[in-house]
PDB file of C-alpha atoms in Angstrom:
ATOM      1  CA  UNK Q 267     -63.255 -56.137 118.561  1.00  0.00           C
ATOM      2  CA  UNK Q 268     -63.345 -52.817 116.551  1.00  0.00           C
ATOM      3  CA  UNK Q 269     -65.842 -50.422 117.780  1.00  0.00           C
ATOM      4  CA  UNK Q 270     -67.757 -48.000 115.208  1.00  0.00           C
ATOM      5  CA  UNK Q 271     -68.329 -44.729 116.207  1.00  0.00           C
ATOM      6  CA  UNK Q 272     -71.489 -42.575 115.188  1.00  0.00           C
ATOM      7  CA  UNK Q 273     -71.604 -38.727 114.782  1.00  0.00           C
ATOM      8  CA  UNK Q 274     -74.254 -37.351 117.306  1.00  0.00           C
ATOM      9  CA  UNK Q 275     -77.211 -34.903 115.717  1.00  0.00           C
ATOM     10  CA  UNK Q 276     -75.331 -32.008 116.805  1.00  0.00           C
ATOM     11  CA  UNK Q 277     -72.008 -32.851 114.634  1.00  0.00           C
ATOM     12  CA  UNK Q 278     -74.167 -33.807 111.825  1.00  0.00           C
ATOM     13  CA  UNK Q 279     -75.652 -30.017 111.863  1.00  0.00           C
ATOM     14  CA  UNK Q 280     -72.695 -28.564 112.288  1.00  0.00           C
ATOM     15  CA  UNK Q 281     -71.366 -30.529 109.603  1.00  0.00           C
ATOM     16  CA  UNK Q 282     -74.235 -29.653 107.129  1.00  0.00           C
ATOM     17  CA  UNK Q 283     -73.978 -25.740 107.782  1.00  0.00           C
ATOM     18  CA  UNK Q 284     -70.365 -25.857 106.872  1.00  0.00           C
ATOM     19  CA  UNK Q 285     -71.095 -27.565 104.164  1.00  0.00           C
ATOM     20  CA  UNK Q 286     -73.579 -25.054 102.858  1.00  0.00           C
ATOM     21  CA  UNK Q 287     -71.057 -22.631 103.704  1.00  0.00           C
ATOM     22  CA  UNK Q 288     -68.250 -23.707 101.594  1.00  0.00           C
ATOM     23  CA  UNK Q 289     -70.977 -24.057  98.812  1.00  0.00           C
ATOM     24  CA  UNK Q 290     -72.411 -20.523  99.138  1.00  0.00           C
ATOM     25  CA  UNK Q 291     -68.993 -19.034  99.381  1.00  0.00           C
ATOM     26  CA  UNK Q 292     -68.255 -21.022  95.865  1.00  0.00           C
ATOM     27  CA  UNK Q 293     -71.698 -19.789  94.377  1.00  0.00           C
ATOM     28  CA  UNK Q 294     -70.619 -16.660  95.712  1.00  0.00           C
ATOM     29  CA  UNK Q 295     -66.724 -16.215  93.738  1.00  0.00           C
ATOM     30  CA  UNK Q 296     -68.725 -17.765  90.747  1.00  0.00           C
ATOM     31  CA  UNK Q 297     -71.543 -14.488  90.952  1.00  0.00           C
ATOM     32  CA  UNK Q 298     -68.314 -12.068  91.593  1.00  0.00           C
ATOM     33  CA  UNK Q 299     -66.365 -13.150  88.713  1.00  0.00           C
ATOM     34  CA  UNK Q 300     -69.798 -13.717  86.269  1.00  0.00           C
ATOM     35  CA  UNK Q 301     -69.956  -9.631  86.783  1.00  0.00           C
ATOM     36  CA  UNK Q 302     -66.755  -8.905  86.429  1.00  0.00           C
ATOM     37  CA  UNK Q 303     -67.089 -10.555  82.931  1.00  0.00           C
ATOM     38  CA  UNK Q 304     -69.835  -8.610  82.253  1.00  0.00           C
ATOM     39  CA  UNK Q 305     -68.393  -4.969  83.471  1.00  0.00           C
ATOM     40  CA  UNK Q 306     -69.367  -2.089  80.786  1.00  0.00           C
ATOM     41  CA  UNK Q 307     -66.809  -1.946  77.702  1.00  0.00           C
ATOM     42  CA  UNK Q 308     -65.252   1.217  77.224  1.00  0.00           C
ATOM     43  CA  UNK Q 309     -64.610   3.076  73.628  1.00  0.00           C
ATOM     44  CA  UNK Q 310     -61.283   1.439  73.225  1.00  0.00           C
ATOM     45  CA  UNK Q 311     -62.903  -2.041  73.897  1.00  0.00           C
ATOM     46  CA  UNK Q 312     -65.604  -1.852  71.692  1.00  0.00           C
ATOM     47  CA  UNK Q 313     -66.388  -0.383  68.165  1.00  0.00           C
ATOM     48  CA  UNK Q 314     -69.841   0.275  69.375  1.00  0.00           C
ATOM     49  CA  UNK Q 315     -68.805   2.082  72.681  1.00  0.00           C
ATOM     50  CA  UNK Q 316     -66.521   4.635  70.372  1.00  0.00           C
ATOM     51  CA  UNK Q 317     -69.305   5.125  68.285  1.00  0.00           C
ATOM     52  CA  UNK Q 318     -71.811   5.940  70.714  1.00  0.00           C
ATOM     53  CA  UNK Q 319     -68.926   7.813  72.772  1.00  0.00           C
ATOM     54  CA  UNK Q 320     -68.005   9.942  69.611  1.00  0.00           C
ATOM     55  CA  UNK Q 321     -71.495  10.865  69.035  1.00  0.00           C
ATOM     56  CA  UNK Q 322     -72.098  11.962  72.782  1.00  0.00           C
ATOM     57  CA  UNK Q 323     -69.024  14.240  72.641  1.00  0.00           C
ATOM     58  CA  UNK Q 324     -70.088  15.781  69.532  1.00  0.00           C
ATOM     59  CA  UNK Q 325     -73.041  16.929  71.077  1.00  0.00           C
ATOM     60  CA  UNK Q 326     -71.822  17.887  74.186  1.00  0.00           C
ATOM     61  CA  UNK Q 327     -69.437  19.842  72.045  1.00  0.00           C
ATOM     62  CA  UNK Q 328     -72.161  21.463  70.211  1.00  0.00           C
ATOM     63  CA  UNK Q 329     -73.933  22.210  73.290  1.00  0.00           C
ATOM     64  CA  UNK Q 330     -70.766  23.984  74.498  1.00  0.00           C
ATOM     65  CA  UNK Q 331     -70.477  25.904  71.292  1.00  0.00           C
ATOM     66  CA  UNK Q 332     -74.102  27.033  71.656  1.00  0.00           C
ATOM     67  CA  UNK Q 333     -73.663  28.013  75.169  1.00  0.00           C
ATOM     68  CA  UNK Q 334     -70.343  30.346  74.463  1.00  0.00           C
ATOM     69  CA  UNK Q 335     -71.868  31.722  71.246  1.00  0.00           C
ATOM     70  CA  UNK Q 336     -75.416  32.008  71.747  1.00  0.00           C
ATOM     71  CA  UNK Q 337     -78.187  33.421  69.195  1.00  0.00           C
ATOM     72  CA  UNK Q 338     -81.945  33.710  68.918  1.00  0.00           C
ATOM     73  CA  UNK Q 339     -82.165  30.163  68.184  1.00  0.00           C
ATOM     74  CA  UNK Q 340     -79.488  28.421  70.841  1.00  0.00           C
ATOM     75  CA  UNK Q 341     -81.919  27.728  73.782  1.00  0.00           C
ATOM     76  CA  UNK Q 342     -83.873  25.589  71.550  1.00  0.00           C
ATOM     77  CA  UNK Q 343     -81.162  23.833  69.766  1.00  0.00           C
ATOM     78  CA  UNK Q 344     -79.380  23.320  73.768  1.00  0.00           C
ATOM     79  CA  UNK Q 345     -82.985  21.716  74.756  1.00  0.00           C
ATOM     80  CA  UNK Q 346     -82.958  19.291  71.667  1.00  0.00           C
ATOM     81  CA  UNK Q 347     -79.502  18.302  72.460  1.00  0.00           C
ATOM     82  CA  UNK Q 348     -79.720  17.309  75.725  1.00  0.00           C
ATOM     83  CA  UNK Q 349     -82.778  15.117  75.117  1.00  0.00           C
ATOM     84  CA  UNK Q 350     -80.025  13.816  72.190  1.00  0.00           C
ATOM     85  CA  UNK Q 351     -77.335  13.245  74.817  1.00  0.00           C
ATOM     86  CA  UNK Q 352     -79.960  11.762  77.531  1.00  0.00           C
ATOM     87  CA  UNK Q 353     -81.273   8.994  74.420  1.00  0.00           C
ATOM     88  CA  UNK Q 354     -77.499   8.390  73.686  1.00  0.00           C
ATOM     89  CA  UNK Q 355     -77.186   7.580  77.416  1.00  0.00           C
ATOM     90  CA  UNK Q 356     -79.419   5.290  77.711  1.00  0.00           C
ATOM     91  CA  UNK Q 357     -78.395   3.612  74.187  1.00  0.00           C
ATOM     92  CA  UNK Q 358     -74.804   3.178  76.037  1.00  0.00           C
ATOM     93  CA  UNK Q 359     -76.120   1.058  78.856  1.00  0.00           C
ATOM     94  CA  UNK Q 360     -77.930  -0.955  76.119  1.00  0.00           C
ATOM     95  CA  UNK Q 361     -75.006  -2.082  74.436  1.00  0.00           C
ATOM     96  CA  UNK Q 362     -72.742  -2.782  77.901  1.00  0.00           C
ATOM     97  CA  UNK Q 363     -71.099   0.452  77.502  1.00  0.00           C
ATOM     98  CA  UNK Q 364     -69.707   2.435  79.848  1.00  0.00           C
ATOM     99  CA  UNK Q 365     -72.886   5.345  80.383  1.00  0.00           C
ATOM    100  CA  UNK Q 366     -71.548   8.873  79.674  1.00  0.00           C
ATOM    101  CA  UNK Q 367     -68.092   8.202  78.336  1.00  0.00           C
ATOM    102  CA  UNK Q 368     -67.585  10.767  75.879  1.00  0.00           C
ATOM    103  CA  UNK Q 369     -64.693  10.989  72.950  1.00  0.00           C
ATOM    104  CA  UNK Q 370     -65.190  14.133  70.596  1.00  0.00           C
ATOM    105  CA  UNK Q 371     -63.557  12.453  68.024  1.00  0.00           C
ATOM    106  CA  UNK Q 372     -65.817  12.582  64.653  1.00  0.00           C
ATOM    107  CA  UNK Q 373     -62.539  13.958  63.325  1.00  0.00           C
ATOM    108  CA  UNK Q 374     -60.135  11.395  64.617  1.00  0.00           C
ATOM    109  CA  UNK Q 375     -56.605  11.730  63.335  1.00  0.00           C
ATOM    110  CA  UNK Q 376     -56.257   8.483  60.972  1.00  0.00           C
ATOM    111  CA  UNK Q 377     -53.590   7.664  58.019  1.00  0.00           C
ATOM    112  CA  UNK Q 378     -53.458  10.642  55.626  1.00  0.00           C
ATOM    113  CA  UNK Q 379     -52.527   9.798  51.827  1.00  0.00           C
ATOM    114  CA  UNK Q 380     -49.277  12.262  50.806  1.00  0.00           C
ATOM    115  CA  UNK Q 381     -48.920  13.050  54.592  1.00  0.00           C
ATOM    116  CA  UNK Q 382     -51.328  15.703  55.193  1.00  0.00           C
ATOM    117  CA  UNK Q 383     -54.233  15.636  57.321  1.00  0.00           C
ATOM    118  CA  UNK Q 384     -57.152  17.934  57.881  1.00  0.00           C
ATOM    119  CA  UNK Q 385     -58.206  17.968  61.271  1.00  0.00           C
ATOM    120  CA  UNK Q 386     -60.298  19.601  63.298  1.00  0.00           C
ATOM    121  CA  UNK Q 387     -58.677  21.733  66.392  1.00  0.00           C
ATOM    122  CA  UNK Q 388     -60.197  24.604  68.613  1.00  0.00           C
ATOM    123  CA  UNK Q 389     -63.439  22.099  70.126  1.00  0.00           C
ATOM    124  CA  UNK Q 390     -65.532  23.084  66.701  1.00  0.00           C
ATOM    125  CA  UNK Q 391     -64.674  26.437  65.789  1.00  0.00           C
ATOM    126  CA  UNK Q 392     -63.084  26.146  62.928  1.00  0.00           C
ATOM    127  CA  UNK Q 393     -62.523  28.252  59.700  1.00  0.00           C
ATOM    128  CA  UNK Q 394     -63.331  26.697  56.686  1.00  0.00           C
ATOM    129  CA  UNK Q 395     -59.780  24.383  55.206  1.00  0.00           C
ATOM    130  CA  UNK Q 396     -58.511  25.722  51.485  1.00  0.00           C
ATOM    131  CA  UNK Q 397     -60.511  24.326  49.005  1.00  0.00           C
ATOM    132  CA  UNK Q 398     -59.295  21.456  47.262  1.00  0.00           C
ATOM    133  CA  UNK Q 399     -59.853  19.875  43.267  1.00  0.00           C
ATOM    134  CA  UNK Q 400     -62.767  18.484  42.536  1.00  0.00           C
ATOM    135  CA  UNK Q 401     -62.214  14.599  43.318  1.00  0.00           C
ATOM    136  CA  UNK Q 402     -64.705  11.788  41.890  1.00  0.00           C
ATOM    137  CA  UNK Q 403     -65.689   8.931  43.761  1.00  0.00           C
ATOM    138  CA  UNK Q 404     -63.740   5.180  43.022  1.00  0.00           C
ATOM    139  CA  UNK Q 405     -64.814   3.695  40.383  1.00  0.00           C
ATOM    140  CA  UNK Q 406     -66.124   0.638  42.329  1.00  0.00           C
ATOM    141  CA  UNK Q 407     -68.521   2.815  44.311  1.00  0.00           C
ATOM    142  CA  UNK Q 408     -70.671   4.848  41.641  1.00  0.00           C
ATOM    143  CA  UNK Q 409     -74.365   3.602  41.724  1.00  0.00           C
ATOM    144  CA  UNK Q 410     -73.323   0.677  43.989  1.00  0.00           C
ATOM    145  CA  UNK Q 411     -75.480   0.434  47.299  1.00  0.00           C
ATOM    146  CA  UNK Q 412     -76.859   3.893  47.235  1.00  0.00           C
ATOM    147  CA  UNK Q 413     -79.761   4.958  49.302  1.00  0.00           C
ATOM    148  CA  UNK Q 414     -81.511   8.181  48.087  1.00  0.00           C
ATOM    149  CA  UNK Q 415     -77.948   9.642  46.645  1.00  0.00           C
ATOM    150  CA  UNK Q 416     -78.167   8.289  43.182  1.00  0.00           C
ATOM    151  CA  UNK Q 417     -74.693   8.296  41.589  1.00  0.00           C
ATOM    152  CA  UNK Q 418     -73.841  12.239  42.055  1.00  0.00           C
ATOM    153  CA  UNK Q 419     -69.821  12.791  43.011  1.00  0.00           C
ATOM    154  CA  UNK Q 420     -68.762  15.996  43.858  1.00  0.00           C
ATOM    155  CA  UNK Q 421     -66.007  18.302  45.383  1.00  0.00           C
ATOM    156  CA  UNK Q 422     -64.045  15.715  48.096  1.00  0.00           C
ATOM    157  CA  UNK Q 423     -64.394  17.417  51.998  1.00  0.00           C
ATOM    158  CA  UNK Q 424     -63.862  16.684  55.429  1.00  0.00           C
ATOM    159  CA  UNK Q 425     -60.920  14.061  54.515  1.00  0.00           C
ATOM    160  CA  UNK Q 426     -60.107  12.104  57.373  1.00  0.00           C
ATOM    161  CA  UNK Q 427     -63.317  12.163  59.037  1.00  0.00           C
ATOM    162  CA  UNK Q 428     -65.121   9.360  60.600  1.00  0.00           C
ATOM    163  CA  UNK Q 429     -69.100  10.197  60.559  1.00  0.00           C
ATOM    164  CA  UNK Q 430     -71.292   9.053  63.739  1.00  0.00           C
ATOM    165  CA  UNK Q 431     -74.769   9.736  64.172  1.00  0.00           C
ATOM    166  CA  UNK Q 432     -76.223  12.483  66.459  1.00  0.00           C
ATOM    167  CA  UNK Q 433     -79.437  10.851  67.570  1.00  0.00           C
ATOM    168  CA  UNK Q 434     -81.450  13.295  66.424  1.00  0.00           C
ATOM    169  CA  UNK Q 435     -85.232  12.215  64.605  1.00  0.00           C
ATOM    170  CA  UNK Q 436     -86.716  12.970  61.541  1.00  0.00           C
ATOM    171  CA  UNK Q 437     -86.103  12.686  57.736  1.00  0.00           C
ATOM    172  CA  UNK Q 438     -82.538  12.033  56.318  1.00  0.00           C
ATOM    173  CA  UNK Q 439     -80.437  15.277  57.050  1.00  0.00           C
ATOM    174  CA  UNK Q 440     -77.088  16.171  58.423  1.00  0.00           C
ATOM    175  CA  UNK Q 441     -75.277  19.128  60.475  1.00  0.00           C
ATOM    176  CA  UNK Q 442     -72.038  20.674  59.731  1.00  0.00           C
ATOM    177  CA  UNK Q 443     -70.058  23.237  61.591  1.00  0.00           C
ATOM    178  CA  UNK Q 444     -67.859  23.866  57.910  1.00  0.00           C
ATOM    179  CA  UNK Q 445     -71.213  23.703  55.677  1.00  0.00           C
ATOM    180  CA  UNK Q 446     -73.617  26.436  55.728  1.00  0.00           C
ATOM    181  CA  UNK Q 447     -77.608  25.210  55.837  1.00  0.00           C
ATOM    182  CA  UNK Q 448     -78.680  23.831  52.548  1.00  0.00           C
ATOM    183  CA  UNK Q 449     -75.856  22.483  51.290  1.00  0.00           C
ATOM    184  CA  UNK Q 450     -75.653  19.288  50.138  1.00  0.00           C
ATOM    185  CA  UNK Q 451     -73.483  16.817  50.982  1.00  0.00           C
ATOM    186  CA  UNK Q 452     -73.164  12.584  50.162  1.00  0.00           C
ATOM    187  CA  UNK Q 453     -71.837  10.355  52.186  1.00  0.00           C
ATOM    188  CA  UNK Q 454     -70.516   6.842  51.494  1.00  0.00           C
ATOM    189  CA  UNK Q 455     -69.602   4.340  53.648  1.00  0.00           C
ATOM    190  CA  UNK Q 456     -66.648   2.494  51.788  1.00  0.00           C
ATOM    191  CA  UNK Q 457     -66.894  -0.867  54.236  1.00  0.00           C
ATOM    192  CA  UNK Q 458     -70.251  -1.118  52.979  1.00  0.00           C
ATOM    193  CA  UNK Q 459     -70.259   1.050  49.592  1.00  0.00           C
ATOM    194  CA  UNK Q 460     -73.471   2.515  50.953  1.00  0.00           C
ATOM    195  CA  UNK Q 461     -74.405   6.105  50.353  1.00  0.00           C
ATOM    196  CA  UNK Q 462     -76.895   8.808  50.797  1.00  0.00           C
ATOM    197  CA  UNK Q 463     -77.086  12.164  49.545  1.00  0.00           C
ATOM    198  CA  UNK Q 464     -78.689  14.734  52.553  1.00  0.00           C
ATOM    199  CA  UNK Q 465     -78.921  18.471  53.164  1.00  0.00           C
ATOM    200  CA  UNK Q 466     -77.203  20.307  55.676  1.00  0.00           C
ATOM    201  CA  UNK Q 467     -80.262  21.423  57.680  1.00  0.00           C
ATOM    202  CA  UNK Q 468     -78.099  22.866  61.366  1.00  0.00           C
ATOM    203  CA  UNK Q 469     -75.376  23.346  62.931  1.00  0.00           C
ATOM    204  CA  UNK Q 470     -72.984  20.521  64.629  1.00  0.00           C
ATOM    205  CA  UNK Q 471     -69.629  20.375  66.389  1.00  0.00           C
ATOM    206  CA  UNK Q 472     -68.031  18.506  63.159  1.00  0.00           C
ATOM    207  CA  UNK Q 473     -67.826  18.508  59.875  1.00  0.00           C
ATOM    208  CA  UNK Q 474     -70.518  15.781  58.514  1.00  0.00           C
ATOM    209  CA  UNK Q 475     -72.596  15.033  61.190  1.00  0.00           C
ATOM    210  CA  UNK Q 476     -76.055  12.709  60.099  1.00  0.00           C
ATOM    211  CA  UNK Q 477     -79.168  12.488  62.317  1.00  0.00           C
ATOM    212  CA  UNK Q 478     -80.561   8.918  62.591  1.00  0.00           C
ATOM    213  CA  UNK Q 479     -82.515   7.956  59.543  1.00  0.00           C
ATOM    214  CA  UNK Q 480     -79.736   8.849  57.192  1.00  0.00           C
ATOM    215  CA  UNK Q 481     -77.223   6.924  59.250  1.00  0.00           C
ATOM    216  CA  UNK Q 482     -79.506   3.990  58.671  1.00  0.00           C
ATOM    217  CA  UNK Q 483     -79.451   4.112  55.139  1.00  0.00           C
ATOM    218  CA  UNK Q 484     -75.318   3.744  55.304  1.00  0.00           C
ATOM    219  CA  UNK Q 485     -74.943   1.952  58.873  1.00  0.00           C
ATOM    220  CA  UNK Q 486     -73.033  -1.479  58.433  1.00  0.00           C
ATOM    221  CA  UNK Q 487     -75.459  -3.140  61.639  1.00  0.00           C
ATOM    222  CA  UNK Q 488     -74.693  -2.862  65.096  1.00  0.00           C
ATOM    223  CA  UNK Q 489     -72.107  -0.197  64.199  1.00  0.00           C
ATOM    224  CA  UNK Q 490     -72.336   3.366  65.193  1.00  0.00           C
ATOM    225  CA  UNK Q 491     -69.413   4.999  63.601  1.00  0.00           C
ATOM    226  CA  UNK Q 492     -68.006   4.626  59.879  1.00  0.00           C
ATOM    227  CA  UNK Q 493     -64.455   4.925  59.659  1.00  0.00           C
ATOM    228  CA  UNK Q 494     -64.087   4.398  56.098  1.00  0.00           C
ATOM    229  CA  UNK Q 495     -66.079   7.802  54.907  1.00  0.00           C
ATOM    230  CA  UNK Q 496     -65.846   9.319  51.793  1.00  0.00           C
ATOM    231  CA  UNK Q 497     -68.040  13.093  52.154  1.00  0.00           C
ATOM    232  CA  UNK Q 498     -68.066  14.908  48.694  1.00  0.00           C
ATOM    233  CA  UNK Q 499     -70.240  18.697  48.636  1.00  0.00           C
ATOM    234  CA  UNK Q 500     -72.549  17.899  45.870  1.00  0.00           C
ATOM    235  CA  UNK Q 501     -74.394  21.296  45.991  1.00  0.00           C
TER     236      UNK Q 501
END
């Protein structure tokens, strides 16, 4: 005759709590490895993260520039650039990024047509490159998409360059360390064949910097750096 044997109340607790232990320790891998999924991107992960990091460096360059060359004007400019650099902070933490990484790279080397390349070196201080022919916009872009730049073409500059946005408010303008102040320059986004015409209204740490509302009115959405720029001086 088989006899059944019966856990006492004591086993049956101890049972349960290991039970809940192996269960919390499983909840617990699942939390770790949810986070680690969800650890901030860096520039190279995420077209976003370079844009934002490419417009904090430019500003951190220009505050450098401003620091080493000071004028009349360059405690006031610093001030509005670091408000600029703490907005583009928080905008990285936003979008998963990693807060405060920083690539000065508005004027990234990329593929140059007949092997040259104009780049900028020296962190901004630059002279201004040898001028070149006067160079139309494509065909397929004249009058297509524009936004406030009507179909005006112009003297090709800054070839190469990617354009970013430096975070700064206000109507549709742009900075340029190569461009003195009113100068006007149009920018078209070729993913997008979006353009804008704006004047150069201060002084950046690259070539065709724009401030927020005319980076709108070429932005492809969610983007934060064009890579496909054409920049022509149109007066």
């Amino acid at each position: 005759m088989s006899r059944r044997r019966t856990l006492g109340p004591k086993k049956k607790i101890a049972l349960l709590v290991g039970a809940a232990t192996v269960a919390g320790g499983g909840a617990f891998v699942m939390a770790a490895t949810s986070n680690a999924a969800q650890s901030p991107q860096t520039a190279a992960e995420s077209t976003v993260c370079q844009g934002l990091a490419t417009a904090l460096g430019n500003n951190q360059r220009f505050i450098e520039d401003q620091r080493a060359n000071p004028d009349a004007q360059s405690a006031a400019r610093i001030t509005n650039r670091e408000a600029v650099v703490a907005q583009i902070k928080v905008q990285q933490e936003a979008s998963g990024c990693v807060v405060g990484e920083s690539a000065q790279g508005s004027q990234a080397t990329q593929p140059a047509q007949g092997g040259q390349e104009n780049g900028q070196q020296g962190g901004g201080q630059q002279a201004t490159p040898p001028a070149q022919p006067p160079q139309s916009a494509p065909a397929d872009n004249a009058g297509a998409g524009n936004a406030g730049g009507g179909t005006a073409s112009g003297q090709q500059v800054c070839n190469g360059s990617t354009v970013t946005l430096s975070g700064e408010a206000g109507a549709p303008a742009a900075s340029s360390n190569q461009f003195p102040v009113g100068t006007k320059l149009k920018v078209t986004n070729l993913d997008n064949n979006k353009s804008t015409t704006v004047e150069v209204t201060s002084v950046s740490g690259s070539c065709a910097l724009l401030n927020n509302a005319a980076f709108e009115q070429v932005r492809e959405p969610g983007k934060f750096l064009i890579r496909r720029a054409l920049i022509e001086k149109v007066g």
